[in-house]
Short mmCIF file of C-alpha atoms in Angstrom, two decimals:
data_model
loop_
_atom_site.label_atom_id
_atom_site.label_comp_id
_atom_site.label_asym_id
_atom_site.label_seq_id
_atom_site.Cartn_x
_atom_site.Cartn_y
_atom_site.Cartn_z
CA ASP A 28 -12.83 10.71 10.38
CA ALA A 29 -9.18 10.48 11.73
CA GLY A 30 -8.35 8.04 9.46
CA VAL A 31 -6.66 4.57 10.04
CA ILE A 32 -4.81 4.61 13.40
CA GLN A 33 -2.25 2.71 14.33
CA SER A 34 -0.19 2.10 17.65
CA PRO A 35 2.26 2.28 18.50
CA ARG A 36 4.29 4.29 16.05
CA HIS A 37 7.60 2.64 17.28
CA GLU A 38 8.55 -0.43 19.09
CA VAL A 39 11.98 -1.71 19.95
CA THR A 40 11.70 -4.87 21.53
CA GLU A 41 14.48 -7.85 22.19
CA MET A 42 14.67 -10.90 20.48
CA GLY A 43 12.10 -13.49 21.86
CA GLN A 44 9.81 -10.79 23.28
CA GLU A 45 6.10 -10.83 22.07
CA VAL A 46 4.97 -7.99 20.33
CA THR A 47 1.71 -6.73 19.54
CA LEU A 48 0.54 -4.09 17.08
CA ARG A 49 -2.77 -2.34 16.98
CA CYS A 50 -4.96 -0.84 14.38
CA LYS A 51 -8.56 1.34 14.54
CA PRO A 52 -9.75 1.31 10.73
CA ILE A 53 -12.04 3.97 9.24
CA SER A 54 -15.16 3.48 10.77
CA GLY A 55 -17.62 1.79 8.47
CA HIS A 56 -15.01 0.00 6.35
CA ASP A 57 -15.56 -3.57 5.58
CA TYR A 58 -12.10 -4.75 5.16
CA LEU A 59 -8.95 -4.55 6.98
CA PHE A 60 -5.37 -5.23 5.76
CA TRP A 61 -2.21 -5.61 7.22
CA TYR A 62 1.04 -5.15 5.29
CA ARG A 63 4.86 -5.20 6.08
CA GLN A 64 7.26 -2.98 4.09
CA THR A 65 10.94 -3.83 3.87
CA MET A 66 13.55 -2.61 1.86
CA MET A 67 14.47 -6.07 0.64
CA ARG A 68 11.17 -7.31 0.00
CA GLY A 69 8.84 -4.02 -0.76
CA LEU A 70 5.18 -3.89 0.31
CA GLU A 71 3.93 -7.42 1.27
CA LEU A 72 0.15 -8.29 2.12
CA LEU A 73 0.28 -10.44 5.23
CA ILE A 74 -3.37 -10.92 5.89
CA TYR A 75 -6.62 -9.24 5.17
CA PHE A 76 -10.14 -9.43 6.72
CA ASN A 77 -14.11 -8.66 5.36
CA ASN A 78 -16.48 -7.83 8.02
CA ASN A 79 -14.11 -8.95 10.87
CA VAL A 80 -13.51 -12.51 9.57
CA PRO A 81 -10.19 -13.57 7.78
CA ILE A 82 -10.00 -14.12 4.14
CA ASP A 83 -6.74 -14.54 3.33
CA ASP A 84 -3.77 -15.05 5.63
CA SER A 85 -1.35 -16.70 2.89
CA GLY A 86 1.20 -13.81 3.42
CA MET A 87 1.49 -14.46 6.89
CA PRO A 88 5.28 -15.67 7.07
CA GLU A 89 5.27 -17.95 10.03
CA ASP A 90 3.19 -19.34 12.64
CA ARG A 91 4.89 -16.92 14.67
CA PHE A 92 2.72 -14.52 13.18
CA SER A 93 -1.08 -13.97 14.16
CA ALA A 94 -3.93 -11.30 13.61
CA LYS A 95 -7.33 -11.05 15.16
CA MET A 96 -10.07 -8.63 14.29
CA PRO A 97 -12.64 -8.79 17.37
CA ASN A 98 -14.76 -6.29 16.12
CA ALA A 99 -15.17 -3.88 13.38
CA SER A 100 -13.12 -1.02 14.98
CA PHE A 101 -10.05 -3.29 16.18
CA SER A 102 -7.24 -5.41 14.87
CA THR A 103 -4.18 -6.48 16.36
CA LEU A 104 -1.06 -8.25 14.53
CA LYS A 105 0.76 -10.48 17.09
CA ILE A 106 4.51 -11.74 16.70
CA GLN A 107 5.37 -14.41 19.33
CA PRO A 108 8.73 -14.81 19.58
CA SER A 109 9.81 -12.26 17.62
CA GLU A 110 13.21 -12.46 15.77
CA PRO A 111 15.51 -9.65 13.91
CA ARG A 112 14.28 -10.56 10.63
CA ASP A 113 10.87 -9.42 11.60
CA SER A 114 12.05 -5.87 11.76
CA ALA A 115 10.10 -3.81 9.30
CA VAL A 116 7.34 -1.23 9.19
CA TYR A 117 3.93 -2.48 9.32
CA PHE A 118 0.92 -0.80 7.71
CA CYS A 119 -2.69 -1.30 8.41
CA ALA A 120 -5.25 -0.35 6.00
CA SER A 121 -8.95 -0.10 5.57
CA SER A 122 -11.35 0.03 2.53
CA LEU A 123 -14.92 0.15 1.62
CA VAL A 124 -15.25 -2.28 -1.23
CA THR A 125 -19.31 -3.52 -1.02
CA GLY A 126 -20.47 0.00 -2.39
CA GLY A 127 -17.62 1.97 -2.02
CA SER A 128 -14.84 3.17 -3.84
CA ASN A 129 -12.26 0.38 -2.79
CA ILE A 130 -9.49 2.77 -2.08
CA GLN A 131 -7.46 1.60 0.58
CA TYR A 132 -6.62 4.10 3.69
CA PHE A 133 -3.25 3.53 5.15
CA GLY A 134 -2.30 4.31 8.74
CA ALA A 135 0.93 6.09 9.59
CA GLY A 136 2.50 2.51 10.31
CA THR A 137 4.43 0.97 13.13
CA ARG A 138 8.25 0.63 12.67
CA LEU A 139 9.16 -2.36 14.27
CA SER A 140 12.96 -3.03 15.37
CA VAL A 141 13.83 -6.24 16.99
CA LEU A 142 17.00 -6.36 18.51
CA ALA B 7 -4.41 -13.39 -12.19
CA GLN B 8 -3.21 -10.05 -11.80
CA SER B 9 0.31 -8.22 -11.64
CA VAL B 10 1.86 -5.07 -12.00
CA THR B 11 5.46 -4.07 -13.38
CA GLN B 12 6.86 -0.39 -12.57
CA LEU B 13 9.63 0.30 -14.67
CA GLY B 14 12.85 1.79 -12.87
CA SER B 15 13.39 1.34 -8.84
CA HIS B 16 14.41 4.74 -9.17
CA VAL B 17 13.95 8.03 -11.27
CA SER B 18 15.80 11.42 -10.66
CA VAL B 19 14.41 14.64 -12.23
CA SER B 20 15.07 18.26 -12.40
CA GLU B 21 12.81 20.35 -10.67
CA GLY B 22 10.49 21.94 -13.24
CA ALA B 23 11.07 18.73 -15.74
CA LEU B 24 8.29 16.64 -16.68
CA VAL B 25 7.91 13.54 -14.71
CA LEU B 26 7.18 10.19 -15.99
CA LEU B 27 7.03 7.08 -13.97
CA ARG B 28 5.94 3.91 -16.11
CA CYS B 29 3.35 0.97 -14.86
CA ASN B 30 2.53 -1.88 -16.85
CA TYR B 31 -0.26 -4.28 -15.31
CA SER B 32 -1.43 -7.64 -16.46
CA SER B 33 -5.20 -8.56 -15.51
CA SER B 34 -7.63 -11.02 -16.92
CA VAL B 35 -10.66 -8.63 -16.49
CA PRO B 36 -11.01 -5.00 -16.85
CA PRO B 37 -8.87 -3.81 -14.03
CA TYR B 38 -9.16 -0.97 -11.44
CA LEU B 39 -5.68 0.88 -11.45
CA PHE B 40 -4.25 3.14 -8.87
CA TRP B 41 -1.26 5.27 -8.41
CA TYR B 42 -0.30 5.44 -4.50
CA VAL B 43 2.04 7.98 -3.08
CA GLN B 44 4.49 7.32 0.01
CA TYR B 45 6.29 10.20 1.52
CA PRO B 46 8.98 9.67 4.24
CA ASN B 47 7.46 7.91 7.49
CA GLN B 48 4.28 8.02 6.26
CA GLY B 49 1.62 5.55 5.04
CA LEU B 50 0.64 5.22 1.60
CA GLN B 51 -1.92 7.95 0.25
CA LEU B 52 -4.25 7.44 -2.69
CA LEU B 53 -2.95 9.92 -5.91
CA LEU B 54 -5.63 8.62 -8.84
CA LYS B 55 -7.59 5.63 -9.71
CA TYR B 56 -9.14 4.56 -12.92
CA THR B 57 -12.20 2.53 -12.75
CA THR B 58 -14.00 3.02 -16.07
CA GLY B 59 -14.95 6.05 -18.23
CA ALA B 60 -12.03 8.59 -19.46
CA THR B 61 -8.99 6.87 -19.76
CA LEU B 62 -7.11 10.27 -18.84
CA VAL B 63 -7.41 10.53 -14.71
CA LYS B 64 -6.25 13.50 -13.28
CA GLY B 65 -5.31 13.51 -9.23
CA ILE B 66 -3.71 15.56 -6.64
CA ASN B 67 -0.79 17.48 -6.74
CA GLY B 68 -1.14 18.07 -10.55
CA PHE B 69 -0.54 14.46 -11.54
CA GLU B 70 -2.53 12.39 -14.35
CA ALA B 71 -2.11 8.94 -15.60
CA GLU B 72 -3.68 7.64 -18.86
CA PHE B 73 -4.99 4.19 -18.98
CA LYS B 74 -4.14 2.45 -22.37
CA LYS B 75 -5.82 -0.55 -22.99
CA SER B 76 -3.36 -1.50 -25.84
CA GLU B 77 -0.41 -1.13 -24.36
CA THR B 78 -1.57 -2.45 -20.87
CA SER B 79 -0.02 0.64 -19.33
CA PHE B 80 -1.06 3.27 -16.51
CA HIS B 81 1.98 5.44 -16.73
CA LEU B 82 1.99 8.57 -14.09
CA THR B 83 3.01 11.74 -15.37
CA LYS B 84 3.37 15.48 -14.24
CA PRO B 85 4.32 18.32 -16.45
CA SER B 86 6.57 20.47 -14.07
CA ALA B 87 8.08 18.48 -10.86
CA HIS B 88 8.16 20.51 -7.80
CA MET B 89 10.77 19.41 -4.75
CA SER B 90 7.90 18.27 -2.66
CA ASP B 91 7.22 15.48 -5.10
CA ALA B 92 9.84 13.39 -3.57
CA ALA B 93 8.48 10.45 -2.47
CA GLU B 94 8.00 6.68 -3.23
CA TYR B 95 5.23 5.81 -6.12
CA PHE B 96 3.19 2.63 -6.35
CA CYS B 97 1.43 1.67 -9.28
CA ALA B 98 -1.52 -1.03 -8.27
CA VAL B 99 -4.21 -3.24 -9.91
CA SER B 100 -7.20 -4.87 -8.55
CA PRO B 101 -9.96 -6.85 -10.57
CA TYR B 102 -12.84 -5.03 -11.38
CA SER B 103 -15.25 -8.04 -10.31
CA SER B 104 -14.15 -8.94 -6.90
CA ALA B 105 -12.18 -5.28 -5.95
CA SER B 106 -10.73 -5.91 -2.65
CA LYS B 107 -7.10 -7.60 -2.71
CA ILE B 108 -5.03 -4.78 -4.24
CA ILE B 109 -1.82 -5.86 -6.11
CA PHE B 110 1.00 -3.38 -5.34
CA GLY B 111 4.26 -2.64 -7.69
CA SER B 112 7.42 -2.53 -6.32
CA GLY B 113 7.84 1.26 -6.12
CA THR B 114 9.70 3.82 -7.92
CA ARG B 115 11.35 5.93 -5.96
CA LEU B 116 11.23 9.65 -7.01
CA SER B 117 13.95 12.24 -6.39
CA ILE B 118 14.10 15.87 -7.47
CA ARG B 119 17.19 17.77 -8.20
CA PRO B 120 17.45 21.34 -7.36
#
């Protein structure tokens, strides 16, 4: 398997623009997680899904952030409108919990810069 | 509730010296415990994992960790540091009974001096 695939790797945008980050989890995994990493706040869990259903979105900072998982092989994290304080590295991770090892496999991340 | 405390945000050791990264956890149930490593500009990857059984867990790249229930600790060690070990290390815990969400520590940056 190719692992968790995130796109784009880098995104530079201007304040107020819409940003969409994409994630393809490992095939067969039943959980998908979105994290944000900054120097100031470290690694933060934003939201996670089980079998495409959002389970806990308490980490989503504001209504400007939304996440979807329309099928088992694709998820998006959208920021609209974006602000400079959203600049961070966003990671997607997937795991197999039910009958699995519960190891989270991370993508390489999307580095977002909002100017 | 589960939580993780990593002592020391930055640890520096000489090449060839012992590496010791400290992690203490809080859990109301027997936990799963993890160490992840993050190299620059990469995502996190699993170093090792404790679930049940043997309390000394061996991972990749010569790292190992020992689960000490009485001390609620899961410290990471490596006998001899290599320059390639320079990275950020995260300790993490998840509840044994519903192991979905993982709680990550704040991370320890390991630097290796030549």
